[in-house]
mmCIF file of C-alpha atoms in Angstrom:
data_model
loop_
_atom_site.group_PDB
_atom_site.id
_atom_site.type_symbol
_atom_site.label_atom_id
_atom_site.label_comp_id
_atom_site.label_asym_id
_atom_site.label_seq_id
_atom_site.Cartn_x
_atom_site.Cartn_y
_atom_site.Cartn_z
ATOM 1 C CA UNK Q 19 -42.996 11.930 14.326
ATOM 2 C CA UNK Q 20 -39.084 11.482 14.870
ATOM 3 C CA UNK Q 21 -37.400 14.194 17.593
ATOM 4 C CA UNK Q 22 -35.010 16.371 15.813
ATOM 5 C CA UNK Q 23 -32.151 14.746 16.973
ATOM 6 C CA UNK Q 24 -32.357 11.646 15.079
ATOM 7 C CA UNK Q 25 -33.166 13.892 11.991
ATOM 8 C CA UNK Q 26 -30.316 15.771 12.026
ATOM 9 C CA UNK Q 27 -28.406 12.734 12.084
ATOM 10 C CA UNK Q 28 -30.724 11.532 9.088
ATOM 11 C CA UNK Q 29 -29.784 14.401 7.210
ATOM 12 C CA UNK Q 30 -26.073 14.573 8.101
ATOM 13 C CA UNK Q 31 -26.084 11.319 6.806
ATOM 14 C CA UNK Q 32 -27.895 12.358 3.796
ATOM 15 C CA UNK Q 33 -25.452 15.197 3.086
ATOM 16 C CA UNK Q 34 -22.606 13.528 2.956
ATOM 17 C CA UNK Q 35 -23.980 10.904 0.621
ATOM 18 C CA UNK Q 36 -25.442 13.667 -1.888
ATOM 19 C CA UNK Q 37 -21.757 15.720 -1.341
ATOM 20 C CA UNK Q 38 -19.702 12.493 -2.692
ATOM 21 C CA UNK Q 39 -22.336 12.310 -5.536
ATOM 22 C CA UNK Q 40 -22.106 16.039 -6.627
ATOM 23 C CA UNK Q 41 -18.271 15.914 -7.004
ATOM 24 C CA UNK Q 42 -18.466 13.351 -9.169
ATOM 25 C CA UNK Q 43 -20.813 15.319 -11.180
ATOM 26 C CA UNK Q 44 -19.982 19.079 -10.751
ATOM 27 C CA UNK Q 45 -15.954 18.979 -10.127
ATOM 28 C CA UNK Q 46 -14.295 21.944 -11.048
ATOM 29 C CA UNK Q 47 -17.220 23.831 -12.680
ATOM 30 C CA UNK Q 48 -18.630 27.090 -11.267
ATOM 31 C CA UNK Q 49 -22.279 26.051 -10.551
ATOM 32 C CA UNK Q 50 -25.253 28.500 -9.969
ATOM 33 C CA UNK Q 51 -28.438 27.509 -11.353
ATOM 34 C CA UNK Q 52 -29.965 23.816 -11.825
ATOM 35 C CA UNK Q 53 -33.240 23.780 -13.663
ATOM 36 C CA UNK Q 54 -36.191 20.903 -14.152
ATOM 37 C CA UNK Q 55 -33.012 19.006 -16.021
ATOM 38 C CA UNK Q 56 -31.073 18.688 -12.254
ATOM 39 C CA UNK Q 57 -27.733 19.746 -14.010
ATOM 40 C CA UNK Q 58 -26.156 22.782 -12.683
ATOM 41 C CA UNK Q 59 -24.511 25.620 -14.786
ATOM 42 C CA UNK Q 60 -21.112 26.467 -15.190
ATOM 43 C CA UNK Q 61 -21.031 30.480 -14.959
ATOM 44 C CA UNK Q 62 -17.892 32.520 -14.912
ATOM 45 C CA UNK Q 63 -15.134 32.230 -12.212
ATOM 46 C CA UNK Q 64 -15.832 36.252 -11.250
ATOM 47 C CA UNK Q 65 -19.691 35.301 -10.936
ATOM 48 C CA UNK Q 66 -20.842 36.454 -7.504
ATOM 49 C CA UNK Q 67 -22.157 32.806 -6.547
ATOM 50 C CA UNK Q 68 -18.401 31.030 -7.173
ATOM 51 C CA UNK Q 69 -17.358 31.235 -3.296
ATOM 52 C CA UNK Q 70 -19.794 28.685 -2.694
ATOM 53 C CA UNK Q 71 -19.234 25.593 -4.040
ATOM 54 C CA UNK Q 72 -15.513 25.750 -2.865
ATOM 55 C CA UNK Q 73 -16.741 26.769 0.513
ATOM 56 C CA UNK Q 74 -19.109 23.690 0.503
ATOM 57 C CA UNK Q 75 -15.965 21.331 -0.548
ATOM 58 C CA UNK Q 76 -13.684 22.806 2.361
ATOM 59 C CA UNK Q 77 -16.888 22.476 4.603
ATOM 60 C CA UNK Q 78 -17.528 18.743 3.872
ATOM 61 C CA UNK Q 79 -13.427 18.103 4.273
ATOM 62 C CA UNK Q 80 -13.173 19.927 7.918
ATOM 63 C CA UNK Q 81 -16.445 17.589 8.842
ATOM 64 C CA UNK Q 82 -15.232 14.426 7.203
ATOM 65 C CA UNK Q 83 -11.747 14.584 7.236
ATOM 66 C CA UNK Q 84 -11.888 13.413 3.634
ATOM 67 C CA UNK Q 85 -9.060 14.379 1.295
ATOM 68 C CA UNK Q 86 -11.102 14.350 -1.870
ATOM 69 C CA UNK Q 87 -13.015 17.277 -0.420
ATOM 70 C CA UNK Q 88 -9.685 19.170 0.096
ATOM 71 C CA UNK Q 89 -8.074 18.563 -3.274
ATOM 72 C CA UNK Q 90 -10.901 19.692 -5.023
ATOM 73 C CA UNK Q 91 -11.031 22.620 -3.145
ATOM 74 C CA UNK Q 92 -7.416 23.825 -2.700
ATOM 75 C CA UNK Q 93 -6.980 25.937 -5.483
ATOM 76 C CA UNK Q 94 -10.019 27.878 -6.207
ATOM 77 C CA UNK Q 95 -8.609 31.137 -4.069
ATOM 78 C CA UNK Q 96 -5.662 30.868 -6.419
ATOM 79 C CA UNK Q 97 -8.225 30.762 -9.300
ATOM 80 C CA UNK Q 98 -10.184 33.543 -8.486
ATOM 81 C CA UNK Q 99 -7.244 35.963 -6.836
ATOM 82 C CA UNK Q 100 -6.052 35.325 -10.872
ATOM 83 C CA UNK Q 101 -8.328 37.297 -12.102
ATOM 84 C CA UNK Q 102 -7.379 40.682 -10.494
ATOM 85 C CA UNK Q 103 -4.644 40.612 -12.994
ATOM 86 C CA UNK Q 104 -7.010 41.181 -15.960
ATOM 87 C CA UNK Q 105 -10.662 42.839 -16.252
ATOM 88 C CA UNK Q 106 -12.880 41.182 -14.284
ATOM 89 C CA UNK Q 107 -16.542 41.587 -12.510
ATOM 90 C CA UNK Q 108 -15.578 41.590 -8.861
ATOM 91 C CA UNK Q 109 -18.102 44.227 -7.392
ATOM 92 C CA UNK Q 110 -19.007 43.974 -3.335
ATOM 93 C CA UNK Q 111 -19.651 40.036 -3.406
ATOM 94 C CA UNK Q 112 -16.049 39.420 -3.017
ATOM 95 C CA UNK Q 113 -17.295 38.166 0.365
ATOM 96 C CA UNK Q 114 -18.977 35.594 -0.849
ATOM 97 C CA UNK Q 115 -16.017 34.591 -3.309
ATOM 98 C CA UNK Q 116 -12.845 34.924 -1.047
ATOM 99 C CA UNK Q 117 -14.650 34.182 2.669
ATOM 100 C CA UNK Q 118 -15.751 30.657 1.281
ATOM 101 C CA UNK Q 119 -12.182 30.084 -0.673
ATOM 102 C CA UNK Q 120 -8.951 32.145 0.667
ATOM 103 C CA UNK Q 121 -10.244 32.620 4.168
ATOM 104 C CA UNK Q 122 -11.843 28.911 5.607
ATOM 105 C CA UNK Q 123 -8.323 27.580 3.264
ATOM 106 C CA UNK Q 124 -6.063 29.703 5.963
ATOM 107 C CA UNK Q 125 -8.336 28.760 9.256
ATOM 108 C CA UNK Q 126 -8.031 24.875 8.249
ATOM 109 C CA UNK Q 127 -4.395 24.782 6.705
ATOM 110 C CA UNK Q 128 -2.558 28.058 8.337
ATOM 111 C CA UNK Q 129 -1.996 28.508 3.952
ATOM 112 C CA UNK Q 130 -0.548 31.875 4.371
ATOM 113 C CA UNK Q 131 -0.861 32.379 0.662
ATOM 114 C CA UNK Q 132 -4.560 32.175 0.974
ATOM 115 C CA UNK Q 133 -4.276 34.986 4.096
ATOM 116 C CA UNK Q 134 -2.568 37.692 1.179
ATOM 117 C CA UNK Q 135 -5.468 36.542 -1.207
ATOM 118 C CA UNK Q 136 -7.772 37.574 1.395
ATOM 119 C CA UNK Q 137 -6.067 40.300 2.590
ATOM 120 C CA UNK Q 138 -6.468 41.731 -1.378
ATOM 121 C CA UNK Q 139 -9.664 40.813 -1.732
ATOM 122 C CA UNK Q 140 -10.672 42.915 1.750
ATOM 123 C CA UNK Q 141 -9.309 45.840 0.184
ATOM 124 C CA UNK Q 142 -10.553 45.897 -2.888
ATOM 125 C CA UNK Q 143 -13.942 45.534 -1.092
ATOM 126 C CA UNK Q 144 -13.088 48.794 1.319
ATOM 127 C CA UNK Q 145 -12.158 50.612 -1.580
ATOM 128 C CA UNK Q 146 -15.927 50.463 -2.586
ATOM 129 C CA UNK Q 147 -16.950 52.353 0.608
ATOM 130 C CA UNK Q 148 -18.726 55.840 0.085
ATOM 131 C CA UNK Q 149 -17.355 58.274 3.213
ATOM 132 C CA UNK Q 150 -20.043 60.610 2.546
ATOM 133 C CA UNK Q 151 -23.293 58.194 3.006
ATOM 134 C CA UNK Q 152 -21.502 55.552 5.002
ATOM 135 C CA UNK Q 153 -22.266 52.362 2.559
ATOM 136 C CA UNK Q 154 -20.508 50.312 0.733
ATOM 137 C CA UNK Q 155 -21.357 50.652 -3.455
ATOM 138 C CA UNK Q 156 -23.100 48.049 -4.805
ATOM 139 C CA UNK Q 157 -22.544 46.603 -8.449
ATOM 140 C CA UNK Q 158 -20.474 48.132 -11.330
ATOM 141 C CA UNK Q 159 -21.125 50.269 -14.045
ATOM 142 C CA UNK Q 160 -23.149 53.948 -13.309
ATOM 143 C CA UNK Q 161 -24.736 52.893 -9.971
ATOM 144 C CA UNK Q 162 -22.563 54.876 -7.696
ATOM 145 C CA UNK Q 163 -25.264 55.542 -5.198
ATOM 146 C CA UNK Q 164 -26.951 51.978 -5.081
ATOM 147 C CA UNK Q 165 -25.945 49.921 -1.805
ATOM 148 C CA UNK Q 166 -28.325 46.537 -1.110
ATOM 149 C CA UNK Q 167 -28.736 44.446 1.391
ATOM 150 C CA UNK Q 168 -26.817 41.603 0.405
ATOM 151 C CA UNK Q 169 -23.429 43.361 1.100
ATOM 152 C CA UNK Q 170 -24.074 42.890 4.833
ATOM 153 C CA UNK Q 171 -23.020 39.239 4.549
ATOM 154 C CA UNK Q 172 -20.107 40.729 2.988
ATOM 155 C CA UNK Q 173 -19.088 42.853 6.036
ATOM 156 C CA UNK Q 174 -16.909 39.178 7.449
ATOM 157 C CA UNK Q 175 -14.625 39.940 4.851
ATOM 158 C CA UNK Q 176 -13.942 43.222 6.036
ATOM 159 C CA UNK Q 177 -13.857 42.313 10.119
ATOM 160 C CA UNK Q 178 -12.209 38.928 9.336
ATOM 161 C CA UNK Q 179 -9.172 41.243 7.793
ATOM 162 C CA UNK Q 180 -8.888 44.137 10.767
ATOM 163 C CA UNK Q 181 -8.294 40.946 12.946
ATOM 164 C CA UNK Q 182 -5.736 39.010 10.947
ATOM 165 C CA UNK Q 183 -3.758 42.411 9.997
ATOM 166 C CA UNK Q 184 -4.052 44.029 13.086
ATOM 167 C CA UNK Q 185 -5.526 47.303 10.743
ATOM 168 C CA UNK Q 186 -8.951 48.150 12.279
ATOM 169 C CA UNK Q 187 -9.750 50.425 9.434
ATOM 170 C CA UNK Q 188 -11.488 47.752 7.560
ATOM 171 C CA UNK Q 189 -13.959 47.060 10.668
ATOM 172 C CA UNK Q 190 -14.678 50.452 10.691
ATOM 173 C CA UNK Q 191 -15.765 50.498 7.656
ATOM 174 C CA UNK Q 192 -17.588 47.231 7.879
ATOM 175 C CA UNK Q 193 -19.127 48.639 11.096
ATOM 176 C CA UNK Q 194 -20.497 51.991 9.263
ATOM 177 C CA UNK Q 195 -21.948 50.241 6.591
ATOM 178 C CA UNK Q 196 -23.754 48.196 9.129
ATOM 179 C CA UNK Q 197 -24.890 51.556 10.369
ATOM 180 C CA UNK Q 198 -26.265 52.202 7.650
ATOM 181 C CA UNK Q 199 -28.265 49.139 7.022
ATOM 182 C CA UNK Q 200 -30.069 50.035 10.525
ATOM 183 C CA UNK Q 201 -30.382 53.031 10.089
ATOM 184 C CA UNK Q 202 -32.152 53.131 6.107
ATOM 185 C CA UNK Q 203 -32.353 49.193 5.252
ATOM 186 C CA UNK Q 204 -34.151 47.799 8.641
ATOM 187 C CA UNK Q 205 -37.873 48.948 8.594
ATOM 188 C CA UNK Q 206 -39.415 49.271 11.923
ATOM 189 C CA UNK Q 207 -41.635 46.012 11.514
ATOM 190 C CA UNK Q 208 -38.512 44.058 10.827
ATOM 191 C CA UNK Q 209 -38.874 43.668 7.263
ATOM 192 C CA UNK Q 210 -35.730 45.066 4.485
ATOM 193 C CA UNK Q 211 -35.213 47.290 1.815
ATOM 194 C CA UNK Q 212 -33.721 45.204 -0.905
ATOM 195 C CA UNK Q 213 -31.367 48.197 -2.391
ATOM 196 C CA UNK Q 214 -31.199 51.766 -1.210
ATOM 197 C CA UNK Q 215 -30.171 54.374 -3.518
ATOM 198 C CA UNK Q 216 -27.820 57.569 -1.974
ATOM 199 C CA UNK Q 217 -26.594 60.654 -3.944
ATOM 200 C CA UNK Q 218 -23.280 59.491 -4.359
ATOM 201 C CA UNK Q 219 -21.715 63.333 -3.748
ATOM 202 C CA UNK Q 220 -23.328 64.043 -1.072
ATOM 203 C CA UNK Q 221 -24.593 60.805 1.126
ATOM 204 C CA UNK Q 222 -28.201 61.566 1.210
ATOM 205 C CA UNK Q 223 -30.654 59.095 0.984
ATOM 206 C CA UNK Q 224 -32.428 59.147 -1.890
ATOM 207 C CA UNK Q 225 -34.908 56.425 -3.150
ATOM 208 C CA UNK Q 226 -35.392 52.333 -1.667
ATOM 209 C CA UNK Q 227 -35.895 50.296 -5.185
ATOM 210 C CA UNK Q 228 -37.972 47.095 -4.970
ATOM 211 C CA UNK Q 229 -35.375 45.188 -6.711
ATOM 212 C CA UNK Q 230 -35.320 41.405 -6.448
ATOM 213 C CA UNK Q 231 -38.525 42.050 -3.966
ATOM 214 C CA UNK Q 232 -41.462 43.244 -6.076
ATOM 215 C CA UNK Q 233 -42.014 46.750 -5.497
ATOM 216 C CA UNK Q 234 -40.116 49.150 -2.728
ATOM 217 C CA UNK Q 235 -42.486 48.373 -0.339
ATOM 218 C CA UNK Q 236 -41.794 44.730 -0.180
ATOM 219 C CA UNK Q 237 -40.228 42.337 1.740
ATOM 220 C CA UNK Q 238 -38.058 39.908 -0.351
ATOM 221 C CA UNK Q 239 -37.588 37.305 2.459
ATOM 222 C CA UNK Q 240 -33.888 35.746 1.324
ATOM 223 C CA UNK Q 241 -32.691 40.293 1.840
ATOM 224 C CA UNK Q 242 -34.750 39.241 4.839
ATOM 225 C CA UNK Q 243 -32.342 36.574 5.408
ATOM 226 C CA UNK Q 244 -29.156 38.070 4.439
ATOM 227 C CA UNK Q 245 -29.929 41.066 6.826
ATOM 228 C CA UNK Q 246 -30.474 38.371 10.116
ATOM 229 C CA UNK Q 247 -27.464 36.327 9.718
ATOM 230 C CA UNK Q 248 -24.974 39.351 8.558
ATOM 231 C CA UNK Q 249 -26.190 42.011 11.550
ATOM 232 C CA UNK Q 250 -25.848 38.815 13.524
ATOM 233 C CA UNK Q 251 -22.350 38.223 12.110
ATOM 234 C CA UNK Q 252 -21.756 42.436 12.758
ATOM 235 C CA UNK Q 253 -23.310 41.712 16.475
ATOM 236 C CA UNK Q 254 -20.500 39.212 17.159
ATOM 237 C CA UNK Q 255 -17.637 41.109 15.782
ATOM 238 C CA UNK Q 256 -18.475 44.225 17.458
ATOM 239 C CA UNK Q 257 -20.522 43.323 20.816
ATOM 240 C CA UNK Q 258 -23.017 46.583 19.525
ATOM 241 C CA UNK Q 259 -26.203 46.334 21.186
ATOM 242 C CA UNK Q 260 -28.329 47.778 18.331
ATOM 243 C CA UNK Q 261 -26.598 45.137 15.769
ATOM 244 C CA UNK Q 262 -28.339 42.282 17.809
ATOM 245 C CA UNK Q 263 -31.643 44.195 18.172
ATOM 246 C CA UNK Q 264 -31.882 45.082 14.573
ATOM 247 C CA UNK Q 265 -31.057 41.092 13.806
ATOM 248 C CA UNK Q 266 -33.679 40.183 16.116
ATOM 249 C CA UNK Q 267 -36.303 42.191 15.020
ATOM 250 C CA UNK Q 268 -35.942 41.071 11.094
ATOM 251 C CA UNK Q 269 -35.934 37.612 12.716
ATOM 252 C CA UNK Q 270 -38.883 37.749 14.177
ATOM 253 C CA UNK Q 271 -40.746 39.385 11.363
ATOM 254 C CA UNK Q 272 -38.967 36.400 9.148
ATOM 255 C CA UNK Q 273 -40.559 33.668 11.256
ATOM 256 C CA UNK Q 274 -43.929 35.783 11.712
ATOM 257 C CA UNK Q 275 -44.347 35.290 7.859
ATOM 258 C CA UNK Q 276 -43.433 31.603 7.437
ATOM 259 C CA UNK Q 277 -45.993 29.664 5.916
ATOM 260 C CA UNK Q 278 -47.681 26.571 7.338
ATOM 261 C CA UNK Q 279 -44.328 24.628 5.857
ATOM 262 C CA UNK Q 280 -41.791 26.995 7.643
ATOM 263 C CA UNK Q 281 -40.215 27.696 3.743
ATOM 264 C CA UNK Q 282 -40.712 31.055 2.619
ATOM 265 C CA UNK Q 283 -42.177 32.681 -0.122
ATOM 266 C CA UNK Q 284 -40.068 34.883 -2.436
ATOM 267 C CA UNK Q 285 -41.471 38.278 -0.880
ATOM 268 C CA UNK Q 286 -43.397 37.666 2.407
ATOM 269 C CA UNK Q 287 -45.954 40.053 0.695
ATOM 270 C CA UNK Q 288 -46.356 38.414 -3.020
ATOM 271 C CA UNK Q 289 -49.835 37.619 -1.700
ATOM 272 C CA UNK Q 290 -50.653 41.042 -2.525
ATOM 273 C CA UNK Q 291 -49.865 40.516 -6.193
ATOM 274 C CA UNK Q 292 -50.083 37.018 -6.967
ATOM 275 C CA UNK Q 293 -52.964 34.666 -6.954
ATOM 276 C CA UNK Q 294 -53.460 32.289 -3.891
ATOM 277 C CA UNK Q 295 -51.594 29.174 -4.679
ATOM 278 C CA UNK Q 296 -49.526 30.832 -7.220
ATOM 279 C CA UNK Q 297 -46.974 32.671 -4.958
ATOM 280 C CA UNK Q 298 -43.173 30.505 -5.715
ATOM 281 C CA UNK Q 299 -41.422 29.496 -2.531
ATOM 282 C CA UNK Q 300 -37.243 30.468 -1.962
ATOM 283 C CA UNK Q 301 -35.706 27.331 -0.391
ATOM 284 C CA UNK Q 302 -32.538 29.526 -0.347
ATOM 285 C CA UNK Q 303 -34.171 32.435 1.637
ATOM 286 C CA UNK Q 304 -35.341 29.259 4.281
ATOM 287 C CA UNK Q 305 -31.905 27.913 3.953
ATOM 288 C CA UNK Q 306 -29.641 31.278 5.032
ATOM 289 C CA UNK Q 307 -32.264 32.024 7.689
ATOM 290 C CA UNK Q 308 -31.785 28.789 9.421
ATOM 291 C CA UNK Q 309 -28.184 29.197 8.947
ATOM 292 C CA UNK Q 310 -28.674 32.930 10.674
ATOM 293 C CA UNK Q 311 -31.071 31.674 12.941
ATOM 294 C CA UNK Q 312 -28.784 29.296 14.626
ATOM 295 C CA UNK Q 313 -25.970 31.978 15.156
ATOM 296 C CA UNK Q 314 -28.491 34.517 16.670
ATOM 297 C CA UNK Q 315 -29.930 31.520 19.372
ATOM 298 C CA UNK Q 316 -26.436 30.807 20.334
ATOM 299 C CA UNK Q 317 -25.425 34.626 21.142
ATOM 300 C CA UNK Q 318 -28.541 35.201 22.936
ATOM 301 C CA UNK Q 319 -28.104 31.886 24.794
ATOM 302 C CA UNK Q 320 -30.249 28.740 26.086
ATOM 303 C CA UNK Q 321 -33.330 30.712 27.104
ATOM 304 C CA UNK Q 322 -33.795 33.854 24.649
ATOM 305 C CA UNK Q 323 -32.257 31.644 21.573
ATOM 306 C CA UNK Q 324 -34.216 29.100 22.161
ATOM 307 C CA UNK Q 325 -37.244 30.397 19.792
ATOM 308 C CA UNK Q 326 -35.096 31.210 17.305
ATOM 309 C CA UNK Q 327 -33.363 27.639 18.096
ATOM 310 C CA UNK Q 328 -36.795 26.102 16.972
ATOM 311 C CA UNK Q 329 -37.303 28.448 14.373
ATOM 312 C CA UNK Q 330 -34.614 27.357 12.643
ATOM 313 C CA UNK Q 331 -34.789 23.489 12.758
ATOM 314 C CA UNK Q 332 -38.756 23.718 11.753
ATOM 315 C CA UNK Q 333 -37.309 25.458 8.558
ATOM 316 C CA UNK Q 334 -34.538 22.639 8.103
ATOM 317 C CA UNK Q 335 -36.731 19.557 8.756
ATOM 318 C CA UNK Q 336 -38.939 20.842 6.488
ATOM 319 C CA UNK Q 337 -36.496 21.756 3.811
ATOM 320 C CA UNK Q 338 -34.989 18.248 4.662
ATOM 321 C CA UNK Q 339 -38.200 16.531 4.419
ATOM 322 C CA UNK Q 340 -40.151 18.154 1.114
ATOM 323 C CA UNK Q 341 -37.609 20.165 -0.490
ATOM 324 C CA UNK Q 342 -34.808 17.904 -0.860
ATOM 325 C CA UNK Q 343 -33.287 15.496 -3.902
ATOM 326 C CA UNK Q 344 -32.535 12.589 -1.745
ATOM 327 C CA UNK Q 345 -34.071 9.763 -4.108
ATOM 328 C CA UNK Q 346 -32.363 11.468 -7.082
ATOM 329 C CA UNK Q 347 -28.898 10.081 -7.545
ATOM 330 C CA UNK Q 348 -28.456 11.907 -10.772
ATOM 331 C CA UNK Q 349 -29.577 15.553 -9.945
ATOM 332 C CA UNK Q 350 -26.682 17.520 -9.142
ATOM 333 C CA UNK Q 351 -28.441 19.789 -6.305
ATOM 334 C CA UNK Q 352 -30.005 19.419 -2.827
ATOM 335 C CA UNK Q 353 -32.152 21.313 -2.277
ATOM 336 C CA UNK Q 354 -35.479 22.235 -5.077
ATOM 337 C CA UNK Q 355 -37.636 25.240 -5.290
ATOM 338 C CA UNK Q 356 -35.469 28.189 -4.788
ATOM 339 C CA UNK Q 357 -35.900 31.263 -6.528
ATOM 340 C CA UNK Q 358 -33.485 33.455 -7.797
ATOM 341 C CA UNK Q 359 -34.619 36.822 -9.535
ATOM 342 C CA UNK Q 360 -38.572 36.547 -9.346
ATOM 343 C CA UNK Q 361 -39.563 40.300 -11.283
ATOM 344 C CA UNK Q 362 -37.376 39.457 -14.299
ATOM 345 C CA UNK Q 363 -38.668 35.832 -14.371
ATOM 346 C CA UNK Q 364 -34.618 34.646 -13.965
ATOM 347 C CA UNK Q 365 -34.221 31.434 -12.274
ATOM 348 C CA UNK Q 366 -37.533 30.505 -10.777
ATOM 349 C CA UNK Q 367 -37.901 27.528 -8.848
ATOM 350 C CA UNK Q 368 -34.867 26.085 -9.578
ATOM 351 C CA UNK Q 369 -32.028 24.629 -7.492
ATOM 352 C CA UNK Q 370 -29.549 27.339 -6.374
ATOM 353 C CA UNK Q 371 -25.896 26.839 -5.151
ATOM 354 C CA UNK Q 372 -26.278 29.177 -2.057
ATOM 355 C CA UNK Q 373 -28.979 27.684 -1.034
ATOM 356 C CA UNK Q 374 -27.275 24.120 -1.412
ATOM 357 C CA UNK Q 375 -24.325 25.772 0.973
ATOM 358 C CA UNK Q 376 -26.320 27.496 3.618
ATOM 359 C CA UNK Q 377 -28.624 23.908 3.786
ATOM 360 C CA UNK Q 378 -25.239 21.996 4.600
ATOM 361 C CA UNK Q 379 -23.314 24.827 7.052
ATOM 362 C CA UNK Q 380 -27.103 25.008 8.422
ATOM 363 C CA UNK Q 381 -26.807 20.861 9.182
ATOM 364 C CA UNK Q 382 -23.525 21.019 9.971
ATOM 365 C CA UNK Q 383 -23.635 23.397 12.431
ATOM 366 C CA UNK Q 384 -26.426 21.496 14.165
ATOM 367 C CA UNK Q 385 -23.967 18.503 14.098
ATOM 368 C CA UNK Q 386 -21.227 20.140 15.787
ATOM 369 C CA UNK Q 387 -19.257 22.433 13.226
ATOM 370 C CA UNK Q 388 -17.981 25.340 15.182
ATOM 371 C CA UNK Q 389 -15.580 26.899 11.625
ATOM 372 C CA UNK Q 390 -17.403 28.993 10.609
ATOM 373 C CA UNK Q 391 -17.050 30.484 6.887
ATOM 374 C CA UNK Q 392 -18.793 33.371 7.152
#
């Protein structure tokens, strides 16, 4: 068997072969889905998964140097920050949109355009905090109670703007919300709540909804995985103490669960309602864990990060190794077998676009990218 090392070179080189390919083949589209066809979608610029080809594109130019990769991402904060001119579907994944686009744009370029984008973008997302429960609101439409877990990845927005303006009102909110998460989202075995619901009036807790997991009792690992890497992400903003314990404790239940492959299943406790054999794996959920899982070793340092060190490069070989579209010139993705909305039978085992992203920052960062996006 080959030591890591020479894999992650093997699948640096990889990536960058597979990133020339797919901007040939996706360009300016919006991707978020690619089924058993290997051609990804082209959804709506205000979709909560556009952030993420972009942030691949400025990803692949700050490793490569290569101009392509910067031309084809320049504009996309200018495309999106377009948009709050007329209705639109921006909700609390503006993270995910602007962090990827307006925000990586100013760190590489100093575009100070892109800062104001951001800036915008940071305040329309702490205008969706709820004072009286201390959570940010999730979605549009009549859920003004509903907060999820996914918003913590969010939260870099928010710190990422109380830096650059000098306003520390937005990392106060960030750092409630992340509260929050510990206090109602975080069980005490380490597994997540996908989506909590609050009485918007008055703050109080009222019900956790199984959403994208299958039943409120569940653990849907990629929540799983958005909960590590974002109270990681809160944990170096803020230097709290409970942050990094609450990070380390969902981590540990995350790699307690793995399989024999190190890639998850959609809910780490499927098994309960699906037949043996028939549970679907999330590549993405393995993908933004290893991502997460590399932060959280190099905060704790050499000796306590190094199990989550190992964690994390078991998932990516194996993701690398079985998972991946390598010998496929013509499908547009990287990585196979993710799973997007499992109860409503939306986007199972298919190629996903975050998952694609968090594969390559997860490589990258192993081969020496220290910019980070999120």
């Amino acid at each position: 068997m080959k030591d890591f090392e020479t894999v992650k070179q093997e699948m640096w080189r990889q990536i960058v072969l597979k990133a020339g390919q797919m901007l040939e083949r996706i360009g300016d589209k919006s991707p978020h889905a690619a089924g058993q066809d290997g051609k990804y979608d082209d959804m709506r610029i205000d979709w909560w998964t556009s952030g993420f080809w972009p942030g691949m594109l400025w990803l692949m130019y700050d490793m490569t140097g290569e101009d392509k990769y910067r031309e084809a991402a320049w504009n996309w904060d200018e495309r999106l920050s377009e948009l709050w001119l007329v209705p639109n579907h921006y909700d609390h994944d503006v993270g995910f949109q602007f962090l990827p686009t307006a925000v990586i744009k100013h760190k590489l370029t100093g575009d100070e355009d892109a800062a104001r984008r951001a800036l915008l973008a940071a305040g329309f997302l702490a205008g969706r905090f709820n004072p009286a429960g201390r959570f940010i609101r999730a979605w549009n439409g009549d859920k003004t109670g509903w907060s999820i877990i996914d918003t913590m990845m969010n939260l870099s927005l928010l710190f990422w703007a109380s830096e650059e303006s000098g306003d520390p009102r937005y990392a106060h909110i960030a750092g409630q919300h992340a509260d929050t998460v510990v206090r109602h989202f975080v069980r005490a075995d380490g597994s997540v709540h996908h989506i909590i619901r609050f009485d918007a009036e008055t703050g109080e807790a009222a019900e956790a909804i199984g959403g994208q997991g299958f039943a409120p009792d569940s653990a849907w690992s990629r929540g799983a995985a958005w909960a590590l890497y974002g109270l990681t992400n809160a944990y170096r903003y803020t230097d709290r103490p409970d942050y990094l314990a609450a990070a380390q404790r969902v981590a540990n239940f995350f790699i307690a669960h793995l399989p024999e492959d190190a890639v998850p299943y959609w809910d780490f406790r499927a098994e309960a309602v699906e037949a043996e054999g028939g549970i679907v794996r999330d590549s993405s959920a393995g993908a933004i864990a290893a991502s997460g899982l590399l932060e959280l070793a190099e905060v704790l340092g050499d000796i306590r990060g190094r199990g989550y060190l190992h964690a994390a490069q078991r998932i990516l070989h194996s993701l690398y190794t079985a998972y991946g579209t390598w010998n496929d010139q013509d499908h547009e993705a990287v990585l196979l077998h993710g799973t997007g909305h499992k109860p409503v039978s939306q986007n199972v085992d298919v190629s996903l676009i975050y998952g694609d992203y968090f594969f390559i920052e997860a490589a990258a960062k192993l081969n020496g990218w220290k910019h980070r996006i999120f």
